[in-house]
Coordinates of C-alpha atoms and ligand atoms in Angstrom, one line a residue:
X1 CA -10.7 -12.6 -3.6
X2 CA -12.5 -14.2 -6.1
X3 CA -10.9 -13.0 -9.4
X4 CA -7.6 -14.8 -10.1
X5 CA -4.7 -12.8 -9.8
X6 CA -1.7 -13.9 -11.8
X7 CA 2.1 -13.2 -10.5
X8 CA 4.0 -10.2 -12.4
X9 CA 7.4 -12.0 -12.0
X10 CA 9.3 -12.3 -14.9
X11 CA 9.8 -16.3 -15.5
X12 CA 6.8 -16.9 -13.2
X13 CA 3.7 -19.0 -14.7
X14 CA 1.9 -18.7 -11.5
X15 CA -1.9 -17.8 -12.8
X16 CA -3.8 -17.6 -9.6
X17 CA -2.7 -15.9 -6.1
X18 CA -3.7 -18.5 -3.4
X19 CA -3.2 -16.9 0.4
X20 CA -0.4 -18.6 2.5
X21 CA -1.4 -20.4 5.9
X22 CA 1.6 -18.6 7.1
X23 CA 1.9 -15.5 5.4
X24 CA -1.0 -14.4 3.9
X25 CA 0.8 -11.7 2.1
X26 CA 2.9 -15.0 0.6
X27 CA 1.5 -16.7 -2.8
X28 CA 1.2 -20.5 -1.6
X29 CA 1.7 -21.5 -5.7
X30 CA 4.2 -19.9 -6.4
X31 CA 6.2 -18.5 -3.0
X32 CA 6.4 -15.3 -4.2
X33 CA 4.6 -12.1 -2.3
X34 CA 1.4 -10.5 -2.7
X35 CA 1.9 -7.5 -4.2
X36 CA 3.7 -8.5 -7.7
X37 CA 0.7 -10.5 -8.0
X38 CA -1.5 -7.8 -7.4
X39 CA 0.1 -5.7 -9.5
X40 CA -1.1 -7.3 -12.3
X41 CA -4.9 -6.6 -11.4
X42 CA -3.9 -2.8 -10.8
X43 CA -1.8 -2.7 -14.3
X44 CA 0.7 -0.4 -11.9
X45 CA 3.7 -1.3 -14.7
X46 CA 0.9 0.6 -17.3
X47 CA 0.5 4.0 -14.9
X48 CA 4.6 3.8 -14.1
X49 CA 5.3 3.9 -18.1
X50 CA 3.1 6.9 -18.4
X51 CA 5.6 9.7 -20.0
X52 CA 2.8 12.0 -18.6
X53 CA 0.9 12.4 -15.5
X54 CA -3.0 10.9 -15.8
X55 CA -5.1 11.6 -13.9
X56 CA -5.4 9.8 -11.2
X57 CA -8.1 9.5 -8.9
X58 CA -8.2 8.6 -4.7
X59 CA -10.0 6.0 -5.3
X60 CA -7.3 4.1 -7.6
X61 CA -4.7 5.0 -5.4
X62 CA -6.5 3.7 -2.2
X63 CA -6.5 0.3 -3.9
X64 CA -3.1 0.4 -4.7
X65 CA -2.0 1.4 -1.2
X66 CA -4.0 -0.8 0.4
X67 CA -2.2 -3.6 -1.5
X68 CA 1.4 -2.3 -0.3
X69 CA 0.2 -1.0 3.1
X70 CA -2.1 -2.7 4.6
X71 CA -1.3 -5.6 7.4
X72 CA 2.4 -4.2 6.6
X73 CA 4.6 -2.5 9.1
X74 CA 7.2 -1.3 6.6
X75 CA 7.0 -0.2 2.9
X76 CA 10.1 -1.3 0.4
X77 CA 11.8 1.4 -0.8
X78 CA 10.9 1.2 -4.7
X79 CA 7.3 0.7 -3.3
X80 CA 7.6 3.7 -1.6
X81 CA 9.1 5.6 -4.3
X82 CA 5.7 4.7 -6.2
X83 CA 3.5 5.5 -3.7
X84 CA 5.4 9.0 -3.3
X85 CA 4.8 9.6 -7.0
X86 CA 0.8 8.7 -6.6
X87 CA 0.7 10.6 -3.3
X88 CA 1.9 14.1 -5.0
X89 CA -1.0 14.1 -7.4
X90 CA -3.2 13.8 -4.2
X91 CA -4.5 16.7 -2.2
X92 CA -3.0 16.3 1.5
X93 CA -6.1 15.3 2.9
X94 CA -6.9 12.3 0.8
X95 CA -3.0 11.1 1.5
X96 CA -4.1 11.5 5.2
X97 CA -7.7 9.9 4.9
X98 CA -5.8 7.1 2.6
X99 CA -2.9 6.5 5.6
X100 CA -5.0 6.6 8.1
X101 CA -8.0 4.2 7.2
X102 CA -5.3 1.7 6.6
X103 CA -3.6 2.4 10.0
X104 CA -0.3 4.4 9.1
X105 CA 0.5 7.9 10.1
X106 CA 1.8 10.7 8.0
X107 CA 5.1 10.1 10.2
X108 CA 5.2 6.2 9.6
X109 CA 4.8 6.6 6.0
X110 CA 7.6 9.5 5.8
X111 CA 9.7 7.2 8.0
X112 CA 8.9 4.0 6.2
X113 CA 8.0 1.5 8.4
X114 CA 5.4 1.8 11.8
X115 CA 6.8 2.6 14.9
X116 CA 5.9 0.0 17.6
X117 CA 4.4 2.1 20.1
X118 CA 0.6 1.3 19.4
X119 CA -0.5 1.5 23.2
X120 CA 1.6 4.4 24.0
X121 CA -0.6 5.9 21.3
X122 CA -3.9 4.3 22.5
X123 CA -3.6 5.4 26.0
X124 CA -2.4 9.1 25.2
X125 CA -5.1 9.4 22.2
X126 CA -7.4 11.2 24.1
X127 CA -5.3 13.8 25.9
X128 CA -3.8 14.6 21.7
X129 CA -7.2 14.7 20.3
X130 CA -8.5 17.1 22.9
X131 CA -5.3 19.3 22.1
X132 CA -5.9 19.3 18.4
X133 CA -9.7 20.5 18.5
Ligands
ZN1 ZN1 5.1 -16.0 -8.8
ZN2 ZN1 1.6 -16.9 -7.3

């Protein structure tokens, strides 16, 4: 990451996201998380004022996902409520491709957060693929 990426917090001076040891969603400046930082790179605040609908392309609203749902297991629910709103200007397929390359299901996102049964998956993958084709 090699732009700086300032925090979005009201009150917050923070100028420059520095990854936790810890948490590397965590800002180690300023303690607070990685996405109101990141927001600020993605001007999300700008597309949420919109009174209408841009256009907006996959590609945008990869970027934005991948801030709020990558390396997560659970989405907040005003984070979801954006994503929801980006999603429906989507075609299903590019929700799908967008979810899966950044390891959520359909269901997890629906449900919110990733169910813990990653092997279960893993060692019934094949037997569901084979049934889908
Ligand atoms: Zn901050
Ligand atoms: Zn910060």
């Amino acid at each position: 990451m090699s732009e700086s990426i300032r925090c979005t917090l009201v009150n917050c001076n923070c100028e420059c996201f520095q990854a936790g040891k810890i948490n590397i969603r965590q800002c180690d400046h300023c303690k607070h998380g990685w996405v109101v930082h990141a927001l600020d790179k993605l001007r999300v605040n700008h597309l949420y004022q919109q009174s209408q609908v841009e256009i907006v392309q996959s590609n945008v609203v990869f970027d934005i996902s991948s801030l709020m749902l990558y390396g997560t297991q659970a989405i907040p629910i005003r984070l979801k409520i954006l994503l929801d709103r980006l999603f429906s200007v989507l075609k299903q397929e590019e929700v799908l491709q967008i979810l899966h390359s950044l390891g959520w299901t359909l269901q997890d996102y629906i449900r919110g957060y990733i169910l813990q049964t990653q092997c279960e998956h893993q060692s019934s993958s094949q037997t569901s693929d084979q049934r889908f084709m």
